[in-house]
Coordinates of C-alpha atoms and ligand atoms in Angstrom, one line a residue:
X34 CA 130.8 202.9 12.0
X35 CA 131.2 204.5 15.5
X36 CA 129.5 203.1 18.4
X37 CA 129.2 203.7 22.2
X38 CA 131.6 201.6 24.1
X39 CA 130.4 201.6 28.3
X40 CA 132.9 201.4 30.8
X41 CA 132.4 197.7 32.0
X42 CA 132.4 196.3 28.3
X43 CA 136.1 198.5 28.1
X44 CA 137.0 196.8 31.2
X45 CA 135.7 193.4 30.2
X46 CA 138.1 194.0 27.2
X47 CA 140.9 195.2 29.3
X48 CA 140.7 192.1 31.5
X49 CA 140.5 189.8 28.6
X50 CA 143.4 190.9 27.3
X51 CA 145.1 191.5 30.9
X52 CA 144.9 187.3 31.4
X53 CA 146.4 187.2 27.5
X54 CA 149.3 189.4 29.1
X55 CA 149.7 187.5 32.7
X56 CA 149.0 183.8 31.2
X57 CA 151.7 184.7 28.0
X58 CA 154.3 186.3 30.8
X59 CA 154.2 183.8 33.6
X60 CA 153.9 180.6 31.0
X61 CA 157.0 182.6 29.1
X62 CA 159.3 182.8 32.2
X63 CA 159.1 179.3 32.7
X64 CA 161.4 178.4 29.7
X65 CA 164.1 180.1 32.1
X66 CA 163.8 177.7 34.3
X67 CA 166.5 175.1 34.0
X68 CA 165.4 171.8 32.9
X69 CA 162.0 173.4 30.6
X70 CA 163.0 173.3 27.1
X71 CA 160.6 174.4 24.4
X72 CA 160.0 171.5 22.1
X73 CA 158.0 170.6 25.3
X74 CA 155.4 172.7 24.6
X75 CA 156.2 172.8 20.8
X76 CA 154.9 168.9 21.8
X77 CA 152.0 169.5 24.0
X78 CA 153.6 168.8 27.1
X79 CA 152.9 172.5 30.2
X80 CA 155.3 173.4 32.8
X81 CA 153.9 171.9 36.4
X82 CA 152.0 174.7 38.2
X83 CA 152.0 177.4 39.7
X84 CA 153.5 179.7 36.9
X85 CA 154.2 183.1 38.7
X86 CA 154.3 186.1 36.8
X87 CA 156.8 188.8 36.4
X88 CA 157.0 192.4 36.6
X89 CA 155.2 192.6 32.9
X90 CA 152.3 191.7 34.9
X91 CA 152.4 194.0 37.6
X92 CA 153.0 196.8 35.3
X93 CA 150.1 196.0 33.3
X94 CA 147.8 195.4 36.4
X95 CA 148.7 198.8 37.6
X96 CA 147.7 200.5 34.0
X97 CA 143.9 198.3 34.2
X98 CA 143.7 199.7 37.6
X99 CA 144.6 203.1 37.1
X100 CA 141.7 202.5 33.6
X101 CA 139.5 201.2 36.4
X102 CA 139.9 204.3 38.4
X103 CA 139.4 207.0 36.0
X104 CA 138.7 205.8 32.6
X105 CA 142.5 207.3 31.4
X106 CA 146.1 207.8 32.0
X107 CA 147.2 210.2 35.1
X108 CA 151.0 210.2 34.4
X109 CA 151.4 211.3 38.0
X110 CA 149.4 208.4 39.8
X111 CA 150.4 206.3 37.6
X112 CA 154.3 206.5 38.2
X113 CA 153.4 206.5 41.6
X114 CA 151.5 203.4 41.4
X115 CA 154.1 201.7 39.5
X116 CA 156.7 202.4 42.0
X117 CA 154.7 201.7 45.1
X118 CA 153.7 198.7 43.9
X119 CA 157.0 196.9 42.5
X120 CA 158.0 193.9 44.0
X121 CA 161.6 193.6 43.5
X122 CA 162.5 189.7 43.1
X123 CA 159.5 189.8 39.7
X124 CA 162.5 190.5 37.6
X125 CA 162.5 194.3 36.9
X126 CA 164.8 195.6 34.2
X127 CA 167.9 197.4 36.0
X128 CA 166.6 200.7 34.4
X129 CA 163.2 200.2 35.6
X130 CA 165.1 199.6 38.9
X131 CA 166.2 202.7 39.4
X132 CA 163.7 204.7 38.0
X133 CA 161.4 203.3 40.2
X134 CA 163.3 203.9 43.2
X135 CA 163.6 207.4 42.5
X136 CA 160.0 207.8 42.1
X137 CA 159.6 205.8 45.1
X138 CA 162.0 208.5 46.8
X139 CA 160.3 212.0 45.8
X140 CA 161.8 212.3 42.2
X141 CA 159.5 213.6 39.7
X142 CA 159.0 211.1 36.9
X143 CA 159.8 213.2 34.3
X144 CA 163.5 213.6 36.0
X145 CA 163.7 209.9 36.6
X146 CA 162.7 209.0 33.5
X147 CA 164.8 211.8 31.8
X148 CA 168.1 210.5 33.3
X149 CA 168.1 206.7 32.3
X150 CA 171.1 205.5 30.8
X151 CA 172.8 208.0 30.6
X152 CA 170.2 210.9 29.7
X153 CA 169.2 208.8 26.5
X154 CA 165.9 207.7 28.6
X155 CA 165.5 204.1 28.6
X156 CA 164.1 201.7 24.7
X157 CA 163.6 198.9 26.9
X158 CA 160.6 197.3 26.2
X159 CA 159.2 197.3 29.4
X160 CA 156.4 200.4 28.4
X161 CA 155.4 198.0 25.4
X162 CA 155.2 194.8 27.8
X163 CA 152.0 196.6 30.1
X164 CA 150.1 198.2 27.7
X165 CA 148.5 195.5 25.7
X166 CA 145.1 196.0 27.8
X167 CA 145.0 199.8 27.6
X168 CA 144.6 199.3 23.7
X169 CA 142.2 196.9 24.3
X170 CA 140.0 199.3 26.5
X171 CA 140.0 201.9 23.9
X172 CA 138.3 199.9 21.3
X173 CA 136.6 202.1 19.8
X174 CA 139.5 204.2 18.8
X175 CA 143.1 203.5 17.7
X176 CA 143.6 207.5 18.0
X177 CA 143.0 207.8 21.8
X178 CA 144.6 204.0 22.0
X179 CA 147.8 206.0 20.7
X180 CA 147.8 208.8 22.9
X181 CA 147.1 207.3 26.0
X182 CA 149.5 204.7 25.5
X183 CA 151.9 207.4 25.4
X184 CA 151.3 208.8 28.6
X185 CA 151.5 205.5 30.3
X186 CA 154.9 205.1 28.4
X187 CA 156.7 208.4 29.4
X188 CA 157.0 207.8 32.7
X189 CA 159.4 205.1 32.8
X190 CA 160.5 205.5 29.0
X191 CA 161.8 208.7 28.0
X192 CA 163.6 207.4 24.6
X193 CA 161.3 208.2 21.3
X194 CA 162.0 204.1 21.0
X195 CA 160.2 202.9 24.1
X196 CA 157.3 204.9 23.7
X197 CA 156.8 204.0 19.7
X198 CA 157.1 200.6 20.8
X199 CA 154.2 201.4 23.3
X200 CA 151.7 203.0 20.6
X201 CA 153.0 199.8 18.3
X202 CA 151.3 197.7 20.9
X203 CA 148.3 199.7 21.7
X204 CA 146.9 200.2 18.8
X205 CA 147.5 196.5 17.3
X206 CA 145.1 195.5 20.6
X207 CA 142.7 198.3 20.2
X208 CA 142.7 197.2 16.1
X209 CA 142.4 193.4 17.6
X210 CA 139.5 194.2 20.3
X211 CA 137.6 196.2 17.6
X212 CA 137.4 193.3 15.5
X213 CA 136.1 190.9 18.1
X214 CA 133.6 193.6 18.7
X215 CA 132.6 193.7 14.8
X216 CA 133.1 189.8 14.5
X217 CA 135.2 190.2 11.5
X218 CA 139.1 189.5 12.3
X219 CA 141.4 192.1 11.4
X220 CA 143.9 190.5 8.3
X221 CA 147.3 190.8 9.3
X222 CA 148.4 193.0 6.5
X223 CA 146.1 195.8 7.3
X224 CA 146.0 195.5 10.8
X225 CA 150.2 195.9 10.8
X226 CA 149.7 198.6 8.1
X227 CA 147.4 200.4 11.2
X228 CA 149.6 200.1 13.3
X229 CA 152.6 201.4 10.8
X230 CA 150.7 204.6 10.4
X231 CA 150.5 205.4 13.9
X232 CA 153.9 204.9 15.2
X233 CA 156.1 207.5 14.8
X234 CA 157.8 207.3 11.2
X235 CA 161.5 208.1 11.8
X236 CA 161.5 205.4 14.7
X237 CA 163.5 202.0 14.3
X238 CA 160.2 200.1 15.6
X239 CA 158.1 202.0 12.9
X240 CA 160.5 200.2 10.2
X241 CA 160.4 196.5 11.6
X242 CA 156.8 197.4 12.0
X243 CA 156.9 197.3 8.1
X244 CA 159.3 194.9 7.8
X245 CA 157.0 192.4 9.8
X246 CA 154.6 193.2 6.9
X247 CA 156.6 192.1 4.2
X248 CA 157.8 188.7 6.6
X249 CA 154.0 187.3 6.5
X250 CA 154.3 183.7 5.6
X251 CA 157.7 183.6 6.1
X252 CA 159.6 180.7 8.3
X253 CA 159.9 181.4 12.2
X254 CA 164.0 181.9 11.8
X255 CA 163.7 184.4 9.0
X256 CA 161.6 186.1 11.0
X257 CA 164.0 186.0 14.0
X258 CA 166.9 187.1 11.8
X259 CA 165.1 190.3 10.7
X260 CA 163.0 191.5 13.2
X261 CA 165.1 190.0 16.5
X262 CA 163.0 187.7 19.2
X263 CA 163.5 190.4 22.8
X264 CA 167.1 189.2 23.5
X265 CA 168.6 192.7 23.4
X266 CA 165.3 193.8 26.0
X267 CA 164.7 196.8 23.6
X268 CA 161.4 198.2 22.3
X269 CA 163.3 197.9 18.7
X270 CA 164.3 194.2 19.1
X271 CA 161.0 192.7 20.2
X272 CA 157.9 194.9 18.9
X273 CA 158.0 194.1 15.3
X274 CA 159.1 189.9 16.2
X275 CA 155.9 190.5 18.2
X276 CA 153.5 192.0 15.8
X277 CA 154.4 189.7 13.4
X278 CA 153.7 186.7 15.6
X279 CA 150.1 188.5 17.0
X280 CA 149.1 189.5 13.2
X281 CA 149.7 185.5 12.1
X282 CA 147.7 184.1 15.2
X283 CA 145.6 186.1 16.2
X284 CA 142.9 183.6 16.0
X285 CA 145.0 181.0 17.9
X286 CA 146.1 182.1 21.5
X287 CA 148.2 178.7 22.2
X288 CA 149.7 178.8 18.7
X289 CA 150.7 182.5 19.0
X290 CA 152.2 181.6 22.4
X291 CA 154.3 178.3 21.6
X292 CA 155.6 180.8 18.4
X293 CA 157.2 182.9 21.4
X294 CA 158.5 180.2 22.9
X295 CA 160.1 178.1 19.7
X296 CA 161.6 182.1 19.4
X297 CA 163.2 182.4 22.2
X298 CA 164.7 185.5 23.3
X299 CA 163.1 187.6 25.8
X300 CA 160.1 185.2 26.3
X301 CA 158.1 186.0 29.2
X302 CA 158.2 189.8 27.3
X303 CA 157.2 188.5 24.1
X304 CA 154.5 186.3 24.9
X305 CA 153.0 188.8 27.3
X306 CA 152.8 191.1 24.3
X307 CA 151.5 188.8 21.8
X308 CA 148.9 187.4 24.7
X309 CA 147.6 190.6 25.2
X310 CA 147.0 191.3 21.7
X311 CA 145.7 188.0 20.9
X312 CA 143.4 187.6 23.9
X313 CA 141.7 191.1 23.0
X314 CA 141.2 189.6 19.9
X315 CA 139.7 185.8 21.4
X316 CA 139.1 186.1 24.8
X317 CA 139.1 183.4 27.3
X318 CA 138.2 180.1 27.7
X319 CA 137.0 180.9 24.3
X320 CA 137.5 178.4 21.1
X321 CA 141.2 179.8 19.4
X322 CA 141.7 181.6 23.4
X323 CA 143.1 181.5 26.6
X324 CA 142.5 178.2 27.9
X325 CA 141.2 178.1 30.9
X326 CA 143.5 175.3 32.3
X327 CA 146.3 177.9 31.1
X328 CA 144.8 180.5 33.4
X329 CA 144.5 178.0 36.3
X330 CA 147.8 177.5 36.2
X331 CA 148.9 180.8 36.4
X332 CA 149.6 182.9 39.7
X333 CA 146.6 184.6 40.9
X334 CA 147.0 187.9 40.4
X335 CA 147.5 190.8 42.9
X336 CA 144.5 191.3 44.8
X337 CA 144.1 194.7 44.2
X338 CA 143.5 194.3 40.4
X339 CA 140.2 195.3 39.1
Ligands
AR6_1360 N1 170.5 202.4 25.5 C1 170.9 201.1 25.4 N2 170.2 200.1 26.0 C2 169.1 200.4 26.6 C3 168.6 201.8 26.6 C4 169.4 202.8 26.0 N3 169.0 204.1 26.0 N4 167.4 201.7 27.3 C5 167.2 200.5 27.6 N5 168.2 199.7 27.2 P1 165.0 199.0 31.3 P2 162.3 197.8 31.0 C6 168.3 198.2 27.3 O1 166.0 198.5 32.2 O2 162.1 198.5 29.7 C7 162.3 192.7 32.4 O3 163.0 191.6 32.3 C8 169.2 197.8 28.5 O4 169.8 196.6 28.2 O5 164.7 200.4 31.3 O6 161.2 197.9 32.0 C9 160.9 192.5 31.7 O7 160.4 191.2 31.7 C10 168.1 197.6 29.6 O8 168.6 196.8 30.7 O9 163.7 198.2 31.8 C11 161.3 193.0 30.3 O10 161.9 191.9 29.6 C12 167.0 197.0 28.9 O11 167.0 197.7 27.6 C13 162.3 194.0 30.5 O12 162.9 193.8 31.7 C14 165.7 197.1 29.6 O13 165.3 198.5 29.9 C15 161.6 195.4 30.6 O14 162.6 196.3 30.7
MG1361 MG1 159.3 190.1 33.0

Protein backbone atom coordinates (compact mmCIF):
# COMPACT_ATOMS: atom_id res chain seq x y z
CA UNK A 1 0.00 0.00 0.00
CA UNK A 2 1.58 3.50 -0.58
CA UNK A 3 0.82 6.32 1.56
CA UNK A 4 1.80 10.01 1.97
CA UNK A 5 4.56 10.38 4.40
CA UNK A 6 4.67 14.64 5.64
CA UNK A 7 7.88 16.02 6.35
CA UNK A 8 7.55 16.31 10.30
CA UNK A 9 6.31 12.60 10.61
CA UNK A 10 9.88 11.83 8.29
CA UNK A 11 11.66 13.94 10.74
CA UNK A 12 9.93 12.49 13.77
CA UNK A 13 11.32 9.17 12.30
CA UNK A 14 14.68 10.56 11.64
CA UNK A 15 14.98 11.78 15.24
CA UNK A 16 13.79 8.59 16.63
CA UNK A 17 16.14 6.80 15.17
CA UNK A 18 18.91 9.68 15.46
CA UNK A 19 18.66 9.06 19.65
CA UNK A 20 18.87 5.07 18.63
CA UNK A 21 22.26 6.16 16.84
CA UNK A 22 23.68 8.80 19.63
CA UNK A 23 22.39 6.68 22.84
CA UNK A 24 23.97 3.15 21.01
CA UNK A 25 27.40 5.28 20.13
CA UNK A 26 28.01 7.26 23.30
CA UNK A 27 26.75 4.09 25.65
CA UNK A 28 29.26 1.95 23.16
CA UNK A 29 32.41 4.03 23.71
CA UNK A 30 32.15 3.67 27.22
CA UNK A 31 33.35 -0.05 27.17
CA UNK A 32 36.80 1.78 26.07
CA UNK A 33 37.04 3.27 28.95
CA UNK A 34 39.37 1.40 31.31
CA UNK A 35 37.81 -0.09 34.29
CA UNK A 36 33.95 -0.76 32.23
CA UNK A 37 33.79 -4.28 31.30
CA UNK A 38 30.69 -5.66 29.63
CA UNK A 39 29.34 -8.31 31.86
CA UNK A 40 28.34 -5.02 33.69
CA UNK A 41 25.73 -4.27 31.51
CA UNK A 42 25.32 -7.93 30.44
CA UNK A 43 24.21 -7.68 34.54
CA UNK A 44 22.24 -4.54 34.59
CA UNK A 45 24.71 -2.43 36.02
CA UNK A 46 25.12 1.60 33.28
CA UNK A 47 28.33 3.42 33.09
CA UNK A 48 28.02 6.76 35.53
CA UNK A 49 26.93 9.78 33.37
CA UNK A 50 27.56 11.80 31.18
CA UNK A 51 28.18 9.38 28.10
CA UNK A 52 29.65 11.66 25.34
CA UNK A 53 29.25 10.69 21.88
CA UNK A 54 31.67 10.22 19.09
CA UNK A 55 32.10 11.31 15.67
CA UNK A 56 29.21 8.57 14.56
CA UNK A 57 27.08 11.02 16.09
CA UNK A 58 28.11 14.07 14.56
CA UNK A 59 28.10 12.60 11.26
CA UNK A 60 24.66 11.43 11.61
CA UNK A 61 23.47 14.84 13.06
CA UNK A 62 24.83 16.59 10.06
CA UNK A 63 22.88 14.06 7.54
CA UNK A 64 19.22 14.80 9.79
CA UNK A 65 20.18 18.40 9.40
CA UNK A 66 21.03 18.57 5.95
CA UNK A 67 17.13 16.12 5.69
CA UNK A 68 15.90 18.97 7.83
CA UNK A 69 17.08 21.56 5.28
CA UNK A 70 15.98 20.18 2.09
CA UNK A 71 14.13 17.02 2.39
CA UNK A 72 17.45 15.05 0.45
CA UNK A 73 21.06 14.68 0.05
CA UNK A 74 23.22 17.71 -1.55
CA UNK A 75 26.57 15.94 -1.84
CA UNK A 76 28.19 19.35 -1.93
CA UNK A 77 26.68 20.79 1.42
CA UNK A 78 26.83 17.93 2.82
CA UNK A 79 30.70 17.38 2.60
CA UNK A 80 30.92 20.75 3.57
CA UNK A 81 28.90 20.32 6.54
CA UNK A 82 30.71 17.36 7.60
CA UNK A 83 33.97 19.02 7.45
CA UNK A 84 33.04 22.20 9.05
CA UNK A 85 31.56 20.66 11.67
CA UNK A 86 34.16 17.83 12.88
CA UNK A 87 35.43 18.18 16.12
CA UNK A 88 38.70 16.48 16.21
CA UNK A 89 39.21 14.73 19.82
CA UNK A 90 35.28 12.69 18.93
CA UNK A 91 37.49 9.98 17.52
CA UNK A 92 37.42 10.32 13.73
CA UNK A 93 38.88 7.47 11.63
CA UNK A 94 42.48 8.63 10.27
CA UNK A 95 40.86 8.49 6.76
CA UNK A 96 38.01 10.52 7.65
CA UNK A 97 40.81 12.78 9.09
CA UNK A 98 42.23 13.63 6.15
CA UNK A 99 39.48 13.70 3.96
CA UNK A 100 37.95 16.02 5.97
CA UNK A 101 40.73 18.38 6.07
CA UNK A 102 41.00 18.57 2.52
CA UNK A 103 37.40 19.44 2.24
CA UNK A 104 37.84 21.74 4.86
CA UNK A 105 40.89 23.24 2.66
CA UNK A 106 39.07 23.83 -0.88
CA UNK A 107 39.36 20.09 -2.20
CA UNK A 108 36.50 18.91 -4.05
CA UNK A 109 35.00 15.80 -2.30
CA UNK A 110 35.02 13.76 -5.11
CA UNK A 111 39.10 14.30 -5.12
CA UNK A 112 39.28 13.76 -1.45
CA UNK A 113 37.36 11.04 -1.32
CA UNK A 114 38.87 9.53 -4.60
CA UNK A 115 42.47 9.49 -3.10
CA UNK A 116 41.98 7.60 0.32
CA UNK A 117 44.27 4.93 1.03
CA UNK A 118 45.96 4.89 -1.53
CA UNK A 119 43.36 5.70 -4.50
CA UNK A 120 41.23 2.54 -3.22
CA UNK A 121 38.76 5.22 -1.54
CA UNK A 122 38.13 4.35 2.01
CA UNK A 123 35.48 0.70 3.33
CA UNK A 124 35.56 2.11 6.56
CA UNK A 125 32.45 1.95 8.03
CA UNK A 126 32.08 5.35 8.94
CA UNK A 127 29.33 6.15 5.83
CA UNK A 128 27.30 3.09 7.39
CA UNK A 129 27.69 4.51 11.09
CA UNK A 130 25.47 8.11 10.07
CA UNK A 131 23.04 6.91 8.03
CA UNK A 132 20.71 4.91 10.11
CA UNK A 133 18.17 8.00 10.30
CA UNK A 134 18.26 8.90 6.60
CA UNK A 135 16.60 5.30 6.06
CA UNK A 136 14.38 6.02 8.66
CA UNK A 137 13.09 9.37 6.94
CA UNK A 138 12.46 7.60 3.74
CA UNK A 139 9.91 5.25 5.10
CA UNK A 140 7.93 5.00 2.65
CA UNK A 141 10.48 3.72 0.19
CA UNK A 142 13.45 1.41 0.49
CA UNK A 143 14.24 2.57 -3.32
CA UNK A 144 14.92 6.30 -2.53
CA UNK A 145 16.26 5.05 1.08
CA UNK A 146 19.01 3.36 -1.28
CA UNK A 147 19.84 6.10 -3.38
CA UNK A 148 20.05 8.72 -1.11
CA UNK A 149 22.09 6.82 1.14
CA UNK A 150 24.42 6.67 -1.51
CA UNK A 151 25.01 10.17 -2.05
CA UNK A 152 25.51 10.77 1.57
CA UNK A 153 28.18 7.85 1.36
CA UNK A 154 30.33 9.00 -1.65
CA UNK A 155 31.62 11.81 -0.22
CA UNK A 156 33.75 10.46 2.40
CA UNK A 157 33.67 6.73 0.94
CA UNK A 158 34.76 6.18 -2.52
CA UNK A 159 35.27 2.27 -2.20
CA UNK A 160 32.08 0.17 -3.78
CA UNK A 161 32.49 -1.44 0.06
CA UNK A 162 31.71 1.69 2.19
CA UNK A 163 28.93 2.74 0.25
CA UNK A 164 27.15 -1.01 0.04
CA UNK A 165 27.58 -0.92 3.57
CA UNK A 166 25.63 2.48 3.62
CA UNK A 167 22.52 1.25 1.46
CA UNK A 168 22.91 -2.12 3.91
CA UNK A 169 22.01 0.17 6.62
CA UNK A 170 19.55 2.45 5.01
CA UNK A 171 17.33 0.38 3.80
CA UNK A 172 17.15 -2.19 6.98
CA UNK A 173 15.88 1.35 8.88
CA UNK A 174 13.62 2.46 6.23
CA UNK A 175 12.30 -1.53 6.17
CA UNK A 176 12.29 -1.11 10.21
CA UNK A 177 10.42 2.51 10.31
CA UNK A 178 7.85 1.14 7.70
CA UNK A 179 6.91 -1.46 9.99
CA UNK A 180 6.38 0.66 12.96
CA UNK A 181 4.32 2.77 10.71
CA UNK A 182 2.15 -0.48 9.57
CA UNK A 183 2.30 -1.87 13.27
CA UNK A 184 3.37 -5.18 11.99
CA UNK A 185 7.30 -5.93 12.65
CA UNK A 186 9.33 -6.80 9.91
CA UNK A 187 10.63 -10.77 10.53
CA UNK A 188 14.17 -10.91 10.35
CA UNK A 189 14.45 -13.23 7.51
CA UNK A 190 12.65 -11.00 5.11
CA UNK A 191 13.66 -7.87 6.31
CA UNK A 192 17.63 -9.05 5.71
CA UNK A 193 16.52 -10.69 2.44
CA UNK A 194 15.39 -6.72 1.55
CA UNK A 195 18.11 -5.56 2.33
CA UNK A 196 20.21 -8.40 0.36
CA UNK A 197 18.44 -7.35 -2.73
CA UNK A 198 19.39 -3.90 -2.57
CA UNK A 199 23.03 -3.89 -1.88
CA UNK A 200 25.10 -4.25 -4.62
CA UNK A 201 25.57 -8.14 -5.45
CA UNK A 202 29.26 -8.61 -6.22
CA UNK A 203 30.04 -6.66 -2.76
CA UNK A 204 31.71 -8.52 0.26
CA UNK A 205 28.91 -6.79 2.55
CA UNK A 206 26.16 -8.09 0.13
CA UNK A 207 27.44 -11.79 1.11
CA UNK A 208 27.61 -11.47 4.99
CA UNK A 209 24.38 -9.74 4.36
CA UNK A 210 23.26 -13.36 3.46
CA UNK A 211 25.31 -15.03 5.58
CA UNK A 212 23.61 -13.14 8.63
CA UNK A 213 20.43 -14.76 7.14
CA UNK A 214 21.43 -18.18 7.40
CA UNK A 215 23.14 -17.27 11.24
CA UNK A 216 19.47 -16.50 12.70
CA UNK A 217 19.34 -18.34 16.01
CA UNK A 218 22.69 -18.98 16.09
CA UNK A 219 24.98 -18.35 19.39
CA UNK A 220 26.53 -14.71 19.69
CA UNK A 221 30.38 -16.24 18.97
CA UNK A 222 29.32 -18.03 15.88
CA UNK A 223 28.02 -15.08 14.84
CA UNK A 224 31.22 -13.19 15.63
CA UNK A 225 33.31 -15.84 13.83
CA UNK A 226 31.47 -15.43 10.55
CA UNK A 227 30.27 -12.17 10.11
CA UNK A 228 33.27 -10.23 12.34
CA UNK A 229 32.00 -7.66 15.37
CA UNK A 230 33.80 -3.84 13.72
CA UNK A 231 37.32 -4.71 14.96
CA UNK A 232 38.90 -4.32 11.52
CA UNK A 233 36.63 -0.63 11.24
CA UNK A 234 35.51 -1.78 7.68
CA UNK A 235 32.03 -1.60 6.20
CA UNK A 236 32.67 -5.52 5.45
CA UNK A 237 33.55 -6.51 9.02
CA UNK A 238 30.68 -4.78 10.87
CA UNK A 239 27.47 -4.39 8.55
CA UNK A 240 26.41 -7.97 8.42
CA UNK A 241 27.47 -8.54 12.59
CA UNK A 242 25.13 -5.64 12.72
CA UNK A 243 22.22 -6.62 10.73
CA UNK A 244 22.12 -9.66 12.26
CA UNK A 245 22.06 -8.26 15.74
CA UNK A 246 19.14 -5.33 14.54
CA UNK A 247 17.08 -8.30 12.61
CA UNK A 248 17.10 -10.45 16.11
CA UNK A 249 16.10 -7.39 18.33
CA UNK A 250 14.54 -5.33 16.81
CA UNK A 251 11.73 -5.24 19.28
CA UNK A 252 14.24 -4.88 22.14
CA UNK A 253 16.50 -1.67 22.01
CA UNK A 254 18.50 -2.56 25.44
CA UNK A 255 18.81 -6.28 24.32
CA UNK A 256 20.07 -5.34 20.82
CA UNK A 257 22.50 -2.95 22.49
CA UNK A 258 24.10 -5.23 25.38
CA UNK A 259 24.42 -7.82 22.09
CA UNK A 260 26.96 -5.12 20.77
CA UNK A 261 28.59 -4.83 23.74
CA UNK A 262 28.91 -8.77 24.91
CA UNK A 263 30.47 -8.56 20.87
CA UNK A 264 32.92 -6.45 21.31
CA UNK A 265 34.79 -5.01 18.52
CA UNK A 266 34.20 -1.66 17.22
CA UNK A 267 31.38 -0.91 19.76
CA UNK A 268 30.44 2.56 19.88
CA UNK A 269 30.12 1.77 15.66
CA UNK A 270 28.09 -1.14 16.17
CA UNK A 271 25.70 -0.14 18.60
CA UNK A 272 25.13 3.19 16.81
CA UNK A 273 24.14 1.09 13.86
CA UNK A 274 22.02 -1.41 15.43
CA UNK A 275 20.40 1.69 17.67
CA UNK A 276 19.51 3.44 14.78
CA UNK A 277 17.83 0.65 13.22
CA UNK A 278 16.21 -0.58 16.18
CA UNK A 279 14.88 2.78 17.45
CA UNK A 280 13.23 3.46 13.94
CA UNK A 281 11.67 0.45 14.53
CA UNK A 282 10.56 1.19 18.66
CA UNK A 283 11.10 4.61 19.34
CA UNK A 284 11.72 6.13 22.55
CA UNK A 285 10.87 5.98 25.87
CA UNK A 286 8.65 3.42 24.27
CA UNK A 287 7.96 -0.29 25.75
CA UNK A 288 10.99 -2.64 23.89
CA UNK A 289 12.83 1.38 23.14
CA UNK A 290 15.24 3.77 24.06
CA UNK A 291 14.88 4.27 27.59
CA UNK A 292 14.62 7.38 28.54
CA UNK A 293 17.08 7.25 31.51
CA UNK A 294 19.50 5.89 28.59
CA UNK A 295 18.88 9.19 26.77
CA UNK A 296 19.44 11.21 29.94
CA UNK A 297 22.49 9.99 30.25
CA UNK A 298 23.77 10.67 27.14
CA UNK A 299 25.57 13.95 25.93
CA UNK A 300 23.16 16.55 24.70
CA UNK A 301 23.61 16.75 21.39
CA UNK A 302 24.99 19.68 19.27
CA UNK A 303 22.79 22.46 19.35
CA UNK A 304 22.34 23.00 15.92
CA UNK A 305 20.57 19.59 15.36
CA UNK A 306 17.12 19.71 14.12
N1 LIG B 1 41.87 -0.50 2.57
C1 LIG B 1 42.18 -1.00 3.79
N2 LIG B 1 41.64 -0.55 4.94
C2 LIG B 1 40.74 0.44 4.85
C3 LIG B 1 40.38 1.01 3.59
C4 LIG B 1 40.98 0.49 2.42
N3 LIG B 1 40.66 0.94 1.19
N4 LIG B 1 39.46 1.95 3.83
C5 LIG B 1 39.27 1.98 5.16
N5 LIG B 1 40.05 1.08 5.79
P1 LIG B 1 38.30 5.71 7.67
P2 LIG B 1 35.59 5.98 8.77
C6 LIG B 1 40.12 0.81 7.25
O1 LIG B 1 39.55 6.08 8.34
O2 LIG B 1 35.09 5.04 7.77
C7 LIG B 1 35.75 5.91 14.09
O3 LIG B 1 36.40 5.27 15.13
C8 LIG B 1 41.32 1.52 7.87
O4 LIG B 1 41.79 0.73 8.94
O5 LIG B 1 38.06 6.15 6.27
O6 LIG B 1 34.88 7.25 8.97
C9 LIG B 1 34.26 5.61 14.11
O7 LIG B 1 33.73 5.47 15.38
C10 LIG B 1 40.69 2.80 8.37
O8 LIG B 1 41.42 3.39 9.42
O9 LIG B 1 37.14 6.32 8.60
C11 LIG B 1 34.17 4.36 13.31
O10 LIG B 1 34.48 3.27 14.11
C12 LIG B 1 39.33 2.32 8.84
O11 LIG B 1 38.97 1.35 7.86
C13 LIG B 1 35.22 4.52 12.30
O12 LIG B 1 36.22 5.36 12.86
C14 LIG B 1 38.29 3.42 8.93
O13 LIG B 1 38.14 4.13 7.72
C15 LIG B 1 34.69 5.15 11.05
O14 LIG B 1 35.71 5.22 10.15
MG1 LIG C 1 33.03 6.70 16.89
Amino acid sequence: MSFTLFADARLALARDSLAGLSVGDALGSQYFVPGRHPADLAAGSLPPPPWEWTDDTEMACSVVAELAESGRVDRDRLALAFADRAEPYRGYGPGAVTILRLIRTGTPWPVAAASAFDGQGSCGNGAAMRVAPLGAYFADSPTRAALEARASAEVTHAHPEGIAGAVAVAVAAATAARGRLDGDRPAADRLLAGVAGAVDPASEVHRRVRRAAELLGHPLPRVVAALGNGSRVTAQDTVGFTLWVAATHLHDYPAAIRECVAAGGDVDTTAAIVGGIVAAYTGVGTPGGVPTDWLTAREPLPTWTP
